[in-house]
Short mmCIF file of C-alpha atoms in Angstrom, two decimals:
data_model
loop_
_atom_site.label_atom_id
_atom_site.label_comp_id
_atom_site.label_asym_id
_atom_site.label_seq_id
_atom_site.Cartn_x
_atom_site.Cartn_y
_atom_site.Cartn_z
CA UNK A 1 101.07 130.21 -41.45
CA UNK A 2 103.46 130.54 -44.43
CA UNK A 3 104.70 126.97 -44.55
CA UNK A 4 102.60 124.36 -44.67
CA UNK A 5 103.36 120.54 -44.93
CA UNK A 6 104.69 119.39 -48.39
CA UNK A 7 105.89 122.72 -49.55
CA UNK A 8 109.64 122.25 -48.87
CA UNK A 9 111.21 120.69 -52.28
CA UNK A 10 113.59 118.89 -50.17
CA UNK A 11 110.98 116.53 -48.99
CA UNK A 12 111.38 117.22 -45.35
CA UNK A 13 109.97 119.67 -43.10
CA UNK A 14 112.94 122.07 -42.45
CA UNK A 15 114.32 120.45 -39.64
CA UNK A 16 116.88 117.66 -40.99
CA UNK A 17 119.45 118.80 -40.28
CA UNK A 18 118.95 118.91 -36.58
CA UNK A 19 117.12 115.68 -36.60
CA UNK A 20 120.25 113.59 -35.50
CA UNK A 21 120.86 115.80 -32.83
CA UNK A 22 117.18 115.91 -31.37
CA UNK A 23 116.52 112.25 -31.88
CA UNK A 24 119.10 111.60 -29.86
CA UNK A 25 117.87 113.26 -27.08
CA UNK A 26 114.59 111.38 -27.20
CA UNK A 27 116.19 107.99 -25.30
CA UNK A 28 117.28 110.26 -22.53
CA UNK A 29 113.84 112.02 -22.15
CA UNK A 30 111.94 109.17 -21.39
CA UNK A 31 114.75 107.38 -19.32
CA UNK A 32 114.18 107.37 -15.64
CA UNK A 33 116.52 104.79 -14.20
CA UNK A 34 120.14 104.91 -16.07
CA UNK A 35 121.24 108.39 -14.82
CA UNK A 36 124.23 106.90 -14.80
CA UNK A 37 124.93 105.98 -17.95
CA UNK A 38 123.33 108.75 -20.50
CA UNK A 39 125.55 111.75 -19.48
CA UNK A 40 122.47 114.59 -19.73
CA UNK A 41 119.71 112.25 -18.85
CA UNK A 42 116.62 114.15 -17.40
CA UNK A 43 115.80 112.08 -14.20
CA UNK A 44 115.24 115.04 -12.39
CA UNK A 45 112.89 116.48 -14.85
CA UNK A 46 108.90 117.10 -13.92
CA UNK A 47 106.47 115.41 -15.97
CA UNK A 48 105.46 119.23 -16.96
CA UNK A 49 109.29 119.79 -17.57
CA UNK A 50 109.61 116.18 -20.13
CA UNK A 51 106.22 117.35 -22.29
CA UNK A 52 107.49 120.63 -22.65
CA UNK A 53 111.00 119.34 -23.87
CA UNK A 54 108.86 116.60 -25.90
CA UNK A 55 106.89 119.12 -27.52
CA UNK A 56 109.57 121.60 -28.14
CA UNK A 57 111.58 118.47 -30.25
CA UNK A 58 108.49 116.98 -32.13
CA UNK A 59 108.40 120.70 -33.37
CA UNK A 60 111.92 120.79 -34.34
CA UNK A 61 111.62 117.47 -35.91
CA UNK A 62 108.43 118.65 -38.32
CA UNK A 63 106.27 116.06 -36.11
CA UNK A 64 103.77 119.08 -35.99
CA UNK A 65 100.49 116.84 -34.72
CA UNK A 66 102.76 115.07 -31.89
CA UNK A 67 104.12 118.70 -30.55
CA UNK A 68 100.74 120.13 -31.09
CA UNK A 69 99.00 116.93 -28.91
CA UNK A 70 101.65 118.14 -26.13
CA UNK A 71 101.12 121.19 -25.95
CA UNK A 72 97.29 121.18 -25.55
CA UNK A 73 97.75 118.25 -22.59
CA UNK A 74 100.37 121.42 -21.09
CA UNK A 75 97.67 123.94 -22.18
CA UNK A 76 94.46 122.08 -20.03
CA UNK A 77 97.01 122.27 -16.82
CA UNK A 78 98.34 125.42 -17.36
CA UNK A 79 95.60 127.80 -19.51
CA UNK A 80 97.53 131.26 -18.84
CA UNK A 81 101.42 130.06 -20.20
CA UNK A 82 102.00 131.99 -23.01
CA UNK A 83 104.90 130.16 -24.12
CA UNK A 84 102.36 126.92 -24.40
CA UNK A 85 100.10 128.88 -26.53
CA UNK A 86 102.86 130.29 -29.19
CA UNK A 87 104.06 126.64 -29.33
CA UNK A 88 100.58 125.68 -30.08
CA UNK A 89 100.33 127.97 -32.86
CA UNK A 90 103.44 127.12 -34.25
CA UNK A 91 102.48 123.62 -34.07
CA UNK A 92 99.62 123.72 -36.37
CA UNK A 93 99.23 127.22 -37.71
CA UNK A 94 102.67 128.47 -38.85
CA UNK A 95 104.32 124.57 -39.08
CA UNK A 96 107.37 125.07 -37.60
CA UNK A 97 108.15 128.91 -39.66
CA UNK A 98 110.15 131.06 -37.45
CA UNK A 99 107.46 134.12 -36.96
CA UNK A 100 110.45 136.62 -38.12
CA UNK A 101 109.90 135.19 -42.04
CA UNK A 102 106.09 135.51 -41.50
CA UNK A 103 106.22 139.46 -42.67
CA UNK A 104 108.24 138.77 -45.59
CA UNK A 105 106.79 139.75 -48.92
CA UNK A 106 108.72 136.13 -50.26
CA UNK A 107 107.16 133.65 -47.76
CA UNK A 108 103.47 135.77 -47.34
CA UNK A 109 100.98 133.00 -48.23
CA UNK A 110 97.63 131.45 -46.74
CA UNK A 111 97.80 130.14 -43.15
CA UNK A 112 97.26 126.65 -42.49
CA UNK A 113 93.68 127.16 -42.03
CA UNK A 114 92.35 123.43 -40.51
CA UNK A 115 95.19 124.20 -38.04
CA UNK A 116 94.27 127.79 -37.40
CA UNK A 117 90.81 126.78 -36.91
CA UNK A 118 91.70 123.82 -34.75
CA UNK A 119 94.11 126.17 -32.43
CA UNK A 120 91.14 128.91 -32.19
CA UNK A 121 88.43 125.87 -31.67
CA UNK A 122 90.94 124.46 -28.40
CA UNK A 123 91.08 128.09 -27.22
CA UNK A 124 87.23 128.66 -27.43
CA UNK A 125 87.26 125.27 -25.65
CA UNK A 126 89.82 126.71 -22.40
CA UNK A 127 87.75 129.56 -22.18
CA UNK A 128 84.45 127.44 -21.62
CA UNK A 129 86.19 124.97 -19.77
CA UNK A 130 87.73 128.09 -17.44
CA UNK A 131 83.88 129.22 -17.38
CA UNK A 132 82.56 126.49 -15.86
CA UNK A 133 85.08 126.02 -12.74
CA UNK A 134 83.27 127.82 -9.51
CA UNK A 135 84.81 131.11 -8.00
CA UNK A 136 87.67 130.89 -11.29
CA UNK A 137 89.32 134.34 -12.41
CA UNK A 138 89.99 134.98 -15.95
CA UNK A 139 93.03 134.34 -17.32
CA UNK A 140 94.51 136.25 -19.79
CA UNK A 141 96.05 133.44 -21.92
CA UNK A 142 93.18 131.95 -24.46
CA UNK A 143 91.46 135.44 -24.82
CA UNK A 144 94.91 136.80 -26.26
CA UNK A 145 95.43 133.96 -28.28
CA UNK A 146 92.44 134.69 -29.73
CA UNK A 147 94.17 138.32 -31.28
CA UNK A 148 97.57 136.43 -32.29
CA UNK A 149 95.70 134.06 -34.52
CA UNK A 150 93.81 136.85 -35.97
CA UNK A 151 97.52 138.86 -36.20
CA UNK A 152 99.04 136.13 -37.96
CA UNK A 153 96.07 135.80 -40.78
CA UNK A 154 96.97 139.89 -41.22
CA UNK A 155 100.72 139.59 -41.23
CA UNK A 156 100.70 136.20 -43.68
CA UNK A 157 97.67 136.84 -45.93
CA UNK A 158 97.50 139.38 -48.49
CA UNK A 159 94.59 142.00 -48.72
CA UNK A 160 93.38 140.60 -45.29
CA UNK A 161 91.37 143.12 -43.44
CA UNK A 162 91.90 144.05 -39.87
CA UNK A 163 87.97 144.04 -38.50
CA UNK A 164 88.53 140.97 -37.28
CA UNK A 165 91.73 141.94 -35.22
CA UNK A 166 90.26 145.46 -34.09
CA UNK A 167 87.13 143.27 -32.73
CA UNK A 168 89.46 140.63 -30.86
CA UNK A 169 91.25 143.51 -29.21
CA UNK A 170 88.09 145.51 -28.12
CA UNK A 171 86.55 142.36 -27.05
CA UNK A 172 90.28 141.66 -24.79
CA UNK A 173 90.63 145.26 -23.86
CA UNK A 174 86.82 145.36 -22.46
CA UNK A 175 87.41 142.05 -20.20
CA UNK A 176 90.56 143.01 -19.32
CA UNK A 177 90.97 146.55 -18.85
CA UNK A 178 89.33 147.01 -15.76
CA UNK A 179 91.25 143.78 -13.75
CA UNK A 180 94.58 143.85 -15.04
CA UNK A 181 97.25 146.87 -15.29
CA UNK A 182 99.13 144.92 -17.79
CA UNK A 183 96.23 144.67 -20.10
CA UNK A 184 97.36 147.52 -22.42
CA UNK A 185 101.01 145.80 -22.99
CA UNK A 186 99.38 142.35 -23.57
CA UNK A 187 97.97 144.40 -27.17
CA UNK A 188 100.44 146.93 -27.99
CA UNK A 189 102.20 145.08 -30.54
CA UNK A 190 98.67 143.76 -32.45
CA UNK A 191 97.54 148.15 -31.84
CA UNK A 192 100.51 148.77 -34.03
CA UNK A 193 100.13 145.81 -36.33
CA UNK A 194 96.45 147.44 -36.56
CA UNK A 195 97.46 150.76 -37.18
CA UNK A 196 100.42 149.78 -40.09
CA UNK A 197 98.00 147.24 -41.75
CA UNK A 198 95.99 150.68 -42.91
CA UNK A 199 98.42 152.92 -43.96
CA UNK A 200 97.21 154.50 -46.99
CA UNK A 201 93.89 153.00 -46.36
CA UNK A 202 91.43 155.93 -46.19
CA UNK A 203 89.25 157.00 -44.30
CA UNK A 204 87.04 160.57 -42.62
CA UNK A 205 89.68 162.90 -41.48
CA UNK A 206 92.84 160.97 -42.97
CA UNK A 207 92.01 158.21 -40.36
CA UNK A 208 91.23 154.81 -41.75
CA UNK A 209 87.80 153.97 -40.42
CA UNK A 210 89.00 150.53 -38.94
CA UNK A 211 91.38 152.72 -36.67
CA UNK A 212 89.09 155.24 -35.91
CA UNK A 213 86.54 152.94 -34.62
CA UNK A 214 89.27 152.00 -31.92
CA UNK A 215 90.07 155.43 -31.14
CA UNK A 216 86.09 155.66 -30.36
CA UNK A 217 85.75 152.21 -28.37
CA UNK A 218 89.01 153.91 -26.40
CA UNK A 219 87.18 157.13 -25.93
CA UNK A 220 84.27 156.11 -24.66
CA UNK A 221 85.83 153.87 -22.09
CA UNK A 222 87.72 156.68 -20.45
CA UNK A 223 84.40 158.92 -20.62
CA UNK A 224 82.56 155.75 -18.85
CA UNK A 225 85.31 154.86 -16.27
CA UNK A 226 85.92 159.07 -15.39
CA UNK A 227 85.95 159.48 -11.66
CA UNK A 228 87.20 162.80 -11.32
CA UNK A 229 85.50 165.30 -8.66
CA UNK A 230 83.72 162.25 -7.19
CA UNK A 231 82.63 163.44 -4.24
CA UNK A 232 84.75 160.89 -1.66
CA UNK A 233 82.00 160.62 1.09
CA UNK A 234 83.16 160.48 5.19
CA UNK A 235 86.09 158.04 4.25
CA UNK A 236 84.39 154.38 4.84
CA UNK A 237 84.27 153.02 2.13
CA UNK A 238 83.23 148.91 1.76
CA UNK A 239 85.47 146.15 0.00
CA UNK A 240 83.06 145.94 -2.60
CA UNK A 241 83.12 149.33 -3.67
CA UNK A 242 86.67 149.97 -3.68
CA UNK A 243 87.38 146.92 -5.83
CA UNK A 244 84.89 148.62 -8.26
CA UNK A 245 86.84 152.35 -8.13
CA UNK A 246 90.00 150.10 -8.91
CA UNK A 247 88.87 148.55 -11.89
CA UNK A 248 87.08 151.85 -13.30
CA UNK A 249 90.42 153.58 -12.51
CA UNK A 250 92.30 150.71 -14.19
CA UNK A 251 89.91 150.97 -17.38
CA UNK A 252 90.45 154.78 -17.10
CA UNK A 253 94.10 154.40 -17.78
CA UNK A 254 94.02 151.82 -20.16
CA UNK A 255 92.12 153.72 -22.34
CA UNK A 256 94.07 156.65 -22.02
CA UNK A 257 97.06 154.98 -23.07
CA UNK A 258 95.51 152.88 -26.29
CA UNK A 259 94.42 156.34 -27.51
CA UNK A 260 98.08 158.05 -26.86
CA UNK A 261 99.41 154.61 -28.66
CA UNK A 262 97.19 154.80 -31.60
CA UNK A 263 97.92 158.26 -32.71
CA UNK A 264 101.61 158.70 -31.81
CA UNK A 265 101.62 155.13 -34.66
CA UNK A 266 99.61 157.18 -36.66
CA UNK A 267 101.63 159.81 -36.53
CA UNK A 268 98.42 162.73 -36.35
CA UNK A 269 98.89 165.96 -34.77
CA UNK A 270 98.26 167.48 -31.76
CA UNK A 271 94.36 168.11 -33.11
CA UNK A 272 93.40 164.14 -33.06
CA UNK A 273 95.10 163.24 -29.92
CA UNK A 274 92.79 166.01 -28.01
CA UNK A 275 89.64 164.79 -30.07
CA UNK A 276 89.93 161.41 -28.36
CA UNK A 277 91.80 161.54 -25.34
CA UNK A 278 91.22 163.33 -21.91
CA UNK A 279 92.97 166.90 -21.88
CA UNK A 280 95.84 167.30 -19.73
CA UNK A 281 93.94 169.29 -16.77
CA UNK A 282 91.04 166.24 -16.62
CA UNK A 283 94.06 163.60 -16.52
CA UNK A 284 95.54 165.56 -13.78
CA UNK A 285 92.25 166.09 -11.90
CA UNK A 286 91.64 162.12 -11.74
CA UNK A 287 94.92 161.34 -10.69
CA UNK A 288 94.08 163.85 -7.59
CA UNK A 289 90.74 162.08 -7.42
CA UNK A 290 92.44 158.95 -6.91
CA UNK A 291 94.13 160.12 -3.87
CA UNK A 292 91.17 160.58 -2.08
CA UNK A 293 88.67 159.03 -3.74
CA UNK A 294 90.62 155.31 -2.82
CA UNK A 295 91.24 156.05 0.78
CA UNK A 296 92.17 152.22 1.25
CA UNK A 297 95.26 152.35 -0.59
CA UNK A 298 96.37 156.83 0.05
CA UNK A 299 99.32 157.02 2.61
CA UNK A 300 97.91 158.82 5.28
CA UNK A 301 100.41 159.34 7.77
CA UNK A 302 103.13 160.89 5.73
CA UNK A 303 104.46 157.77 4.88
CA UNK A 304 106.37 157.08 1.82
CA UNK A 305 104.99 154.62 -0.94
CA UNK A 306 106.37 154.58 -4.51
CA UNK A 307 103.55 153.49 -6.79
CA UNK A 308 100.03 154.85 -6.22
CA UNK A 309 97.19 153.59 -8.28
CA UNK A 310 96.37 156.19 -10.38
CA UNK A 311 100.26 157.37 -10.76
CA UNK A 312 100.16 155.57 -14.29
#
């Protein structure tokens, strides 16, 4: 993102001085029969195992096209590894830049856009692919990949808005917020990259209008996905339907929480967090819904069980 190839003055690509070191290791990567004499040799390794250490060196070495190669053959077996993903990005969109200098006001230039286009264009590509396979859930992986490239182009380019990024997230947080629980800490750190991008951006009621138009996509999920005072019925309820109170109660909280996010970042009063979130008396009146109201998953013999579903 802030380095890209031919901009170092010494002529290499940051990493001489550990290319002794990691070209050394090469030899015993790829040997599979003299254990005995290369003392660290990687016989034992998985072929997953070797490209990921293959990939991790080209990297190190500035051999960004070879690392990035690896990591999308690791990325078509393995879609939802994170760690494959920020390699991938590093690869071809931040060349090797450790993502700590990325903020800093003396390395902020353009990202390597034909590699940030090429690692968005592979991750459109994983999501079709994914699409296509009978009966396959959605992984997280691709879709959030989707919101760090957009981060990145926020964090290394000056003046760069943050539509883009607010649409990514909605777009994750409306797949996502219903099927997983961990949906709202897969985008906490790109809600408070949003919310810091528009400091003293303005906007109606001191709010900058980018952020406000997530505090309304938040709002109106929780006013969707509201179950409280649902009227349980006799207690049988079918698979189908209690899969669908569990995702509207997983939306439910996820919204709660971007909204309580959003504004404590903000740093608002008391006034704008009860504009757009639930008040305290309808939070507690869903989480006694969700006692009853999912019957399959209530103790109901006095038993003990630690988490409930609507606890969070």
């Amino acid at each position: 993102m802030t380095h890209v190839i031919g901009d170092d003055d010494s002529g290499g690509n940051g990493a001489d001085t550990n290319t002794n070191d990691n070209t050394s290791v090469l030899p015993q990567i790829h040997d599979e029969h003299t254990i005995e004499n290369h003392i660290g040799s990687v016989l034992p390794y998985t072929q997953r195992k070797k490209l990921e250490r293959l990939s991790e060196i080209a990297l190190e070495l500035g051999k960004y096209e070879e690392s990035a190669r690896g990591y999308r053959e690791l990325l078509r077996a393995f879609p939802d590894q994170w760690t494959y993903w920020m390699g991938l990005v590093d690869s071809l969109v931040l060349l090797g830049t450790p993502r700590e200098l990325v903020c800093g006001t003396e390395t902020k230039r353009a990202v390597n856009r034909d590699g940030w286009n090429s690692c968005r264009a592979f991750a459109k590509e994983v999501i079709a692919s994914l699409a296509e396979r009978k009966g396959g859930r959605s992984l997280r992986g691709p879709y959030l990949v989707l919101i760090e490239l957009e981060a990145v182009k926020v964090l290394a380019e000056s003046g760069c808005t943050v539509v883009a990024l607010r649409e990514e997230i909605c777009s994750y947080g409306d797949r996502f917020g219903p099927l997983a629980s961990c949906c709202f800490a897969d985008i906490r750190p790109y809600l408070r990259l949003l919310v810091q991008s528009t400091v003293g951006v303005d906007g109606a009621d001191g709010i900058p209008d980018e952020v406000s138009e997530l505090l309304v996509w938040a709002k109106n999920i929780w006013m969707e996905n509201s179950q409280a005072n649902t009227d349980a019925g006799n207690g049988k309820v079918s698979a189908e339907e209690l899969r669908e109170r569990r995702k509207k109660l997983r939306a439910y909280i996820f919204a709660v929480q971007v909204v309580y996010c959003v504004t404590a970042d903000l740093g608002v009063g008391c006034t704008t967090l009860q504009l757009y979130s639930p008040s305290i008396p309808q939070m507690t009146s869903e989480w006694r819904t969700s006692l009853t109201f999912l019957p399959g998953v209530a103790p109901k013999d006095g038993g003990q069980k630690e988490i409930l579903p609507g606890d969070e």
